[in-house]
Tab-separated table of C-alpha atoms in Angstrom:
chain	number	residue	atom	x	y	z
I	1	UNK	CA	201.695	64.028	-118.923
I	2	UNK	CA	198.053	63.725	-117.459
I	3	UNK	CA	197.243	66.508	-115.571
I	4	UNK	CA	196.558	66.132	-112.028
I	5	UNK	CA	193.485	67.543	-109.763
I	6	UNK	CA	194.250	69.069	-106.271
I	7	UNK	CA	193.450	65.767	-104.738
I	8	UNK	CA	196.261	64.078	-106.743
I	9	UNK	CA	194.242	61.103	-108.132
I	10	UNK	CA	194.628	62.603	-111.284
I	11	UNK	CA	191.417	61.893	-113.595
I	12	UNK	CA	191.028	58.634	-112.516
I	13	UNK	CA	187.475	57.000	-112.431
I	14	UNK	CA	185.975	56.116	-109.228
I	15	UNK	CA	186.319	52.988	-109.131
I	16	UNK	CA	190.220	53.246	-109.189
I	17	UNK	CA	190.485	55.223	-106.249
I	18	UNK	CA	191.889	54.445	-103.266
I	19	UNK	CA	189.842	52.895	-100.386
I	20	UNK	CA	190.088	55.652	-97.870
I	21	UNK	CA	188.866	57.893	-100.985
I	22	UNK	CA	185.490	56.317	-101.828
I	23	UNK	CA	185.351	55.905	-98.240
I	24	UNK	CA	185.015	59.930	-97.924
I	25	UNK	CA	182.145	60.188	-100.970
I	26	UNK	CA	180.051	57.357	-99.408
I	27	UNK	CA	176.927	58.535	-97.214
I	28	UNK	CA	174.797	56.767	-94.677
I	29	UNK	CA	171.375	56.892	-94.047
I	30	UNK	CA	170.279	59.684	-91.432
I	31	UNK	CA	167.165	59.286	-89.344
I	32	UNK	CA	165.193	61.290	-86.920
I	33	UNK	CA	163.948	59.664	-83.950
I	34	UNK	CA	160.870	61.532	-82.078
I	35	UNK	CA	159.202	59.801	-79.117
I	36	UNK	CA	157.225	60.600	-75.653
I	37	UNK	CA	156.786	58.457	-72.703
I	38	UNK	CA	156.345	58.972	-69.048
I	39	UNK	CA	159.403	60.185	-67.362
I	40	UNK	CA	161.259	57.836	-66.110
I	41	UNK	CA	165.243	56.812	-65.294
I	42	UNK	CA	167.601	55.615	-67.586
I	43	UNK	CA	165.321	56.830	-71.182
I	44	UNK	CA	168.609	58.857	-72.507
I	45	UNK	CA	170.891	56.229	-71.614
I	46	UNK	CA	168.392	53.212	-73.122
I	47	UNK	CA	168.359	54.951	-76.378
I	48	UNK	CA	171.938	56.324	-77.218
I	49	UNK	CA	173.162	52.896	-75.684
I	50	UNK	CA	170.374	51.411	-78.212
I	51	UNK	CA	171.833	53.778	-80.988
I	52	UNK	CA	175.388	52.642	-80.658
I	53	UNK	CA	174.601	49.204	-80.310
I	54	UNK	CA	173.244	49.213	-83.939
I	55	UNK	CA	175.919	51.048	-85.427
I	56	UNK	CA	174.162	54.625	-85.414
I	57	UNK	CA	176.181	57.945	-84.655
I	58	UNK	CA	174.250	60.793	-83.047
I	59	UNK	CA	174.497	64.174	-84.362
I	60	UNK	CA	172.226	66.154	-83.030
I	61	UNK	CA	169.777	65.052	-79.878
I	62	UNK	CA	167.317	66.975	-77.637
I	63	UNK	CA	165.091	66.364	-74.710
I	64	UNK	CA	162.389	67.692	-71.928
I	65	UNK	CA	160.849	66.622	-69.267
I	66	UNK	CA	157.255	68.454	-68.609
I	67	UNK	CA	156.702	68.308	-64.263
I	68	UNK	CA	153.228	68.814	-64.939
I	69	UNK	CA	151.975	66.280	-67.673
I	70	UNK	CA	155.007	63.858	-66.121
I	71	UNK	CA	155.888	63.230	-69.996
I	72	UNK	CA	159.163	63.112	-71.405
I	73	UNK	CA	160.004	63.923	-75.285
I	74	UNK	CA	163.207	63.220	-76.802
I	75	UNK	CA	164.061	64.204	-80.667
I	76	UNK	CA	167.201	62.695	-81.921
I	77	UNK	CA	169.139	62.849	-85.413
I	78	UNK	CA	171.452	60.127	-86.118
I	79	UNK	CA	173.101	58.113	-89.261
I	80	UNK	CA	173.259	54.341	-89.559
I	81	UNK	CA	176.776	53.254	-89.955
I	82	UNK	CA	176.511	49.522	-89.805
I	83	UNK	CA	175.636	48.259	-93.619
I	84	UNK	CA	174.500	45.477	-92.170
I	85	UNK	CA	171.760	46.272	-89.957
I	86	UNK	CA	168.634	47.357	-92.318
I	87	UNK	CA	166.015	50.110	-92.008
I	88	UNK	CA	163.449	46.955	-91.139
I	89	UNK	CA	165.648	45.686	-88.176
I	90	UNK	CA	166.028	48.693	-87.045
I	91	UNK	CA	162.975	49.238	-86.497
I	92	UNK	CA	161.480	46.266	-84.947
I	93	UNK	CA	164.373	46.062	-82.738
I	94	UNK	CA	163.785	49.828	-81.665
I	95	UNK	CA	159.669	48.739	-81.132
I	96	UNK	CA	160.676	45.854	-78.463
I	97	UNK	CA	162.685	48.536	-76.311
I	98	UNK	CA	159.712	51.235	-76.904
I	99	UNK	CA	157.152	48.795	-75.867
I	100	UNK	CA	159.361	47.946	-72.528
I	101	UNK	CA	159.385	51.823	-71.905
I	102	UNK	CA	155.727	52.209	-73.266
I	103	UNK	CA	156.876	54.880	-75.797
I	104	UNK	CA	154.793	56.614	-78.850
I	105	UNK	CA	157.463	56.611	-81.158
I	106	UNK	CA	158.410	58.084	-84.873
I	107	UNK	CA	161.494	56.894	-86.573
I	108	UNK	CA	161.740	59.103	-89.929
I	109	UNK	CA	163.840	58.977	-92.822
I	110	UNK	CA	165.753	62.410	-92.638
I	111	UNK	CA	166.261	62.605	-96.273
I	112	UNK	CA	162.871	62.051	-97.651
I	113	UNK	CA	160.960	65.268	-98.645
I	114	UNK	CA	156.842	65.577	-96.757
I	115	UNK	CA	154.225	65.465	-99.205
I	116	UNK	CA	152.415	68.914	-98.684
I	117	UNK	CA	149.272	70.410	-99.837
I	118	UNK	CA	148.177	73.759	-99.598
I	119	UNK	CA	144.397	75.232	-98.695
I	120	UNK	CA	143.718	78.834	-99.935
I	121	UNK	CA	140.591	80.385	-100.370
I	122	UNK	CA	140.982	84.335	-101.616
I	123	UNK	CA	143.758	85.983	-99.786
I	124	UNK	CA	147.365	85.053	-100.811
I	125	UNK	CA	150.290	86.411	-99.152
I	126	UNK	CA	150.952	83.221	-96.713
I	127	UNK	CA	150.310	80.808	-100.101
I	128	UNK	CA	152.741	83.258	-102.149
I	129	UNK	CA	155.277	82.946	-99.235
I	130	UNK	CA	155.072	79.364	-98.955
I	131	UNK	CA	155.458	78.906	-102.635
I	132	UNK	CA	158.945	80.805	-102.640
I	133	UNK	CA	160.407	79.457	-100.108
I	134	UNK	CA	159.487	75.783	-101.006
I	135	UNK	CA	161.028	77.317	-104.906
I	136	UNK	CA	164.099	79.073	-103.540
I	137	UNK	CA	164.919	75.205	-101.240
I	138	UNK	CA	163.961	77.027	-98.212
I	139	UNK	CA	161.446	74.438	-97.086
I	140	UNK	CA	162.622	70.904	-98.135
I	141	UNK	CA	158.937	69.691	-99.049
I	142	UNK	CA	157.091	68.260	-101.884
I	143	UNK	CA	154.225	70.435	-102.759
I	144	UNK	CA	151.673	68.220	-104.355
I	145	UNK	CA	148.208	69.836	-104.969
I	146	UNK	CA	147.129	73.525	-103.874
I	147	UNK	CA	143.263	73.093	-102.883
I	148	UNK	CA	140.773	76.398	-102.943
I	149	UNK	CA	137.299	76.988	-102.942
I	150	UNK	CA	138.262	80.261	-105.034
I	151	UNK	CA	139.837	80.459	-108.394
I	152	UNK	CA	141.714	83.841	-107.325
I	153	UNK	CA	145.428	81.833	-107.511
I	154	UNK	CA	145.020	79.054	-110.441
I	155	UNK	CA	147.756	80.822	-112.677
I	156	UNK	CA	150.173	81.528	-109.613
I	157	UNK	CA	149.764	77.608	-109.217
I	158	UNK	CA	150.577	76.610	-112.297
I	159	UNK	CA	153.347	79.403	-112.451
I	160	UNK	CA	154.866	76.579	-109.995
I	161	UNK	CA	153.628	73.565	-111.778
I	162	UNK	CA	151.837	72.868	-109.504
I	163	UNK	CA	148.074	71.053	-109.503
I	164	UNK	CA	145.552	73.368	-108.437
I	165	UNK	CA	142.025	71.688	-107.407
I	166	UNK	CA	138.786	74.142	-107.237
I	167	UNK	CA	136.525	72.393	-105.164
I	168	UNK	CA	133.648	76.026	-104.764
I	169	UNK	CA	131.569	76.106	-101.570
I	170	UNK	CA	128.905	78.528	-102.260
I	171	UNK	CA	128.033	81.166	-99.282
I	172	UNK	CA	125.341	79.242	-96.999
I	173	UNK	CA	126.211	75.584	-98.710
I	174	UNK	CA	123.752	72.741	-96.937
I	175	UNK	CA	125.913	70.279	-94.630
I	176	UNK	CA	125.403	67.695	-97.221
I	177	UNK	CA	127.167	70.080	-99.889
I	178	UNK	CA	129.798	70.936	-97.282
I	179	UNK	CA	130.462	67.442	-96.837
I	180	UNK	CA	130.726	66.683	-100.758
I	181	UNK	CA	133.254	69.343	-100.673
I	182	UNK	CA	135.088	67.877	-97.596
I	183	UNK	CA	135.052	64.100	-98.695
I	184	UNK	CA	137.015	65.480	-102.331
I	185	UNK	CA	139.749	67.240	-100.392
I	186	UNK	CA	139.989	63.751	-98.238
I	187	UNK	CA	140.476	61.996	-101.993
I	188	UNK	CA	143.110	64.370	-102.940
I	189	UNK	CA	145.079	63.907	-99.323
I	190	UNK	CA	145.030	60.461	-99.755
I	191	UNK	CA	145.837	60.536	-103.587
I	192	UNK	CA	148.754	62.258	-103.104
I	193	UNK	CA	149.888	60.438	-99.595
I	194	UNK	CA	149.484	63.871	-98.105
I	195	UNK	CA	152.049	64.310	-94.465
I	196	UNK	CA	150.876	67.727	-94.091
I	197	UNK	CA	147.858	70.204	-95.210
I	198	UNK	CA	148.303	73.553	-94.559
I	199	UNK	CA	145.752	76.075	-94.398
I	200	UNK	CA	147.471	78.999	-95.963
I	201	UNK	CA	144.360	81.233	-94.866
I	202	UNK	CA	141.733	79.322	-95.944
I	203	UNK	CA	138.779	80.789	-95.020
I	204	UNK	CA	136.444	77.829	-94.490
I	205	UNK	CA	135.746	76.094	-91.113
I	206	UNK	CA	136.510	72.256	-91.408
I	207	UNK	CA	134.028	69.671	-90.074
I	208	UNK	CA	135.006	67.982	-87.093
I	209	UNK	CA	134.921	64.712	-88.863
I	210	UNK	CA	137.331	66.019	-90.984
I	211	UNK	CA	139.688	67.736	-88.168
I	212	UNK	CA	139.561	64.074	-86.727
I	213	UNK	CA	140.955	63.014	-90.324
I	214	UNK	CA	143.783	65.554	-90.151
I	215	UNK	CA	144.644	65.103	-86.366
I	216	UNK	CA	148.432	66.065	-86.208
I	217	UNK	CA	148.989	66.804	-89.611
I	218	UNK	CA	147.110	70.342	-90.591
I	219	UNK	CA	148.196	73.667	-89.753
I	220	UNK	CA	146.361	76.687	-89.571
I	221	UNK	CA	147.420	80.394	-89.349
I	222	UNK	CA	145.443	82.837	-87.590
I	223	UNK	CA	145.453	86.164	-87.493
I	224	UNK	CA	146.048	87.212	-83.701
I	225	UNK	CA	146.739	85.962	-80.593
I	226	UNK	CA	144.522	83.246	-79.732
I	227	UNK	CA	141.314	84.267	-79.328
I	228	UNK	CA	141.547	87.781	-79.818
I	229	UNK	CA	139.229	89.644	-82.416
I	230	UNK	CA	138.032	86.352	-83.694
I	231	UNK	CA	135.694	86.735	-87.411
I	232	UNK	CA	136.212	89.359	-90.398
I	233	UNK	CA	138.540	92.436	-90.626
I	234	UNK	CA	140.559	91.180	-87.441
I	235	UNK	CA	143.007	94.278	-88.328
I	236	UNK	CA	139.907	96.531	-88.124
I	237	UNK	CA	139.143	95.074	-84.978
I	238	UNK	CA	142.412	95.747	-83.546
I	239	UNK	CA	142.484	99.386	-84.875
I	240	UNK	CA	139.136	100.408	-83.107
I	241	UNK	CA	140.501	98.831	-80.208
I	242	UNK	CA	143.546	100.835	-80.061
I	243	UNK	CA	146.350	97.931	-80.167
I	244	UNK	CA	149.640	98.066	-79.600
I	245	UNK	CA	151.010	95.111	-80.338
I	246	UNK	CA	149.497	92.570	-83.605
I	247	UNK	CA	150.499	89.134	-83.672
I	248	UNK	CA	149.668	85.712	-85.305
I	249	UNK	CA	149.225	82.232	-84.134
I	250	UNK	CA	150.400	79.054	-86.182
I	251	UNK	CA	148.528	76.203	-84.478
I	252	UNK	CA	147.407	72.569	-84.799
I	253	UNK	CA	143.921	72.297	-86.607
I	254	UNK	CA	141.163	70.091	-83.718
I	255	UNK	CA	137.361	70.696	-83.898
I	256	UNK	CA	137.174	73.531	-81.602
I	257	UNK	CA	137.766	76.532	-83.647
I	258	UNK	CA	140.730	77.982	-83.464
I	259	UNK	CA	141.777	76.534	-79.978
I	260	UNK	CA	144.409	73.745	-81.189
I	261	UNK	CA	148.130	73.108	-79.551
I	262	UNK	CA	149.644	76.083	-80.842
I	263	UNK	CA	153.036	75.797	-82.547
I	264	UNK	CA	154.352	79.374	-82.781
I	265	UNK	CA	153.609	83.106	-82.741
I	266	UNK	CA	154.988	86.393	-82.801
I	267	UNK	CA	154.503	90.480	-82.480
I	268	UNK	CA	154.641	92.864	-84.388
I	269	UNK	CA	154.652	96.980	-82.622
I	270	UNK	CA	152.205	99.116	-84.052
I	271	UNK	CA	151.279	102.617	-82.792
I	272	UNK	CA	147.853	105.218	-83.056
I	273	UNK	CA	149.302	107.025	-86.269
I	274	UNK	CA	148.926	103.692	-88.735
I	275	UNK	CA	145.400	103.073	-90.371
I	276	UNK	CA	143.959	99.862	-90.555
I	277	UNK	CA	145.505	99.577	-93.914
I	278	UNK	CA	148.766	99.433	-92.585
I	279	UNK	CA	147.959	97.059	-89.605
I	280	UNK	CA	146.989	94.561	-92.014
I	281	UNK	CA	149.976	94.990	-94.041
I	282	UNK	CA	151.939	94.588	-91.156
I	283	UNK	CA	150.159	91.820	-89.592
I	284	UNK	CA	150.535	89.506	-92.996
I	285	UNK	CA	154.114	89.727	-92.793
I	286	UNK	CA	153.896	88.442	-89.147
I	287	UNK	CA	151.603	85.638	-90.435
I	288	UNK	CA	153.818	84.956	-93.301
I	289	UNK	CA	156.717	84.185	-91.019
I	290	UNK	CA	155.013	82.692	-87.739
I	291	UNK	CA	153.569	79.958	-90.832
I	292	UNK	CA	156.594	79.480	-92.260
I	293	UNK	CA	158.583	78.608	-89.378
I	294	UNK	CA	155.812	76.451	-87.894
I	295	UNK	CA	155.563	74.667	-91.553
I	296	UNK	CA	159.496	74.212	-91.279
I	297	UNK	CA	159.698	72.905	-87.512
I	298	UNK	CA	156.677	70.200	-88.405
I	299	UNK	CA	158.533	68.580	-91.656
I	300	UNK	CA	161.834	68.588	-89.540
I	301	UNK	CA	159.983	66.730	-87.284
I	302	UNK	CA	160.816	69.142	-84.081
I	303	UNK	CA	157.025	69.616	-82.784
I	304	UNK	CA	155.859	66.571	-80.393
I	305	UNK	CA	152.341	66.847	-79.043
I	306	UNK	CA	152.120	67.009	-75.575
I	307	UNK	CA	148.430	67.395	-74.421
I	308	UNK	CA	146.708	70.500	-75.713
I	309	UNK	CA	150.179	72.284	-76.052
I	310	UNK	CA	153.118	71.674	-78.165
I	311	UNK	CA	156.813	70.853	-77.276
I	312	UNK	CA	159.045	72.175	-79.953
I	313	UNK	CA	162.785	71.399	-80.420
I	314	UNK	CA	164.317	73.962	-82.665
């Protein structure tokens, strides 16, 4: 006698299963929907109504409506149930009712991994954080190229398999130099079809031809909160200053320094007994995290711009 598995189909191939069965191991395709537009009546109701009109289920959805900018954002997930309606209708059928409603609109494939590259130059506890949890599956990315202007984490890069590219920018390099530099990091973006750069504390300032380039899709971590103790030893800073709280900023790279739509931050308590030592210690481990989650919410697609802030669905 065959023996049986606890479903009861026995061993039998796939193929030879009941309908209802293969019905239960087929998937759909999920998608995540983010747009803005000016608030208005009826947006919710125009798009699930769209969504269920073209076979799509919701499964998660969330919305805001900002009284000062007058903007609404909506982020929804949702799987296409309806075989016959492809990726390519759905989307120009979804443009005609944004362009009635005069959205900016996303529609993403939920399953497909970002293309992420990583900027270090020679301090490494964000880039070694990163690199775990993108190892361990705790950030569903696809790290393509680690970019430095140091050699300081070559082998930890290829520990990963991972292409590392040292592009040096010596101490006082001429504008034309710093553009050189600048236009290779552009080549390796678009080589790899980059959706997000990351600047895992690297310590050069980008040109603001080049922040134009990355508009919406590089991250920087910085090591208070925005603008305090701006420059070198920010930890020192905050030690001779007698601080009582250290934090870190995750924000949204633009030319002026350090001032883009900031994503996330957080606190850690510190007191007059720790040396600077132990302030910076502490204060990585906030930056660690505060990039992390920013890194996560961005290739979920849950952070809409909305003027010089963010709005971020978590």
């Amino acid at each position: 006698m065959q023996a049986c598995d606890n479903s009861g189909f026995g061993f039998l191939p796939k193929r030879h299963l009941p309908l209802f069965a293969l019905a239960n191991t087929m998937t759909h395709p999920e998608y995540i929907l983010t747009l803005s537009c000016l608030d208005q009546r009826g947006i919710v109701h125009r798009v699930s109504g769209f969504l269920a009109d073209h076979g799509c289920n919701i499964i998660d959805s969330a919305q805001f409506g900002d009284d000062q900018s007058k903007l609404f954002f909506m982020r929804v997930h949702f799987s296409s149930e309806d075989a016959a309606i492809t990726d390519e209708a759905l989307r120009a059928e979804f443009s005609a009712l944004a362009g009635t409603m005069q959205m900016n609109w996303q529609l993403h494939d939920a399953r497909k991994k970002p293309r992420m590259m990583l900027m270090v130059s020679k301090i490494g506890h964000c880039l070694n954080d990163l690199l775990f949890r993108y190892k361990s599956g705790l950030l569903p990315v696809e790290i393509t190229a680690i970019v430095s202007n140091h050699t300081d984490f070559y082998q930890l890069a290829a520990s990963y398999n991972i292409p590392f590219h040292h592009l040096p920018l010596a101490t006082g390099a001429s504008a034309e130099a710093k553009r050189a530099q600048e236009a290779r990091v552009m080549e390796i973006v678009e080589a790899n079809n980059i959706d997000l750069v990351v600047l895992a504390r690297y310590m050069q300032i980008l040109s603001p031809a080049m922040c134009t380039a990355l508009t919406g899709r590089a991250i920087n971590i910085h090591h208070s909160f925005l603008p305090s103790f701006k420059g070198a030893k920010p930890y020192y800073q905050a030690h001779d200053r007698g601080v009582k709280l250290i934090g870190a900023t995750a924000h949204f790279v633009t030319g002026d320094l350090d001032e883009g739509p900031i994503i996330e931050q957080d606190v850690a308590r510190v007191d007059h007994a720790m040396e600077p030592e132990t302030l910076t210690a502490i204060g990585r481990d906030v930056e660690c995290v505060v990039l992390a989650r920013a890194v996560k919410w961005f290739i979920e697609h849950r952070i809409l711009l909305n003027g010089h802030k963010t709005v971020v669905f978590k």
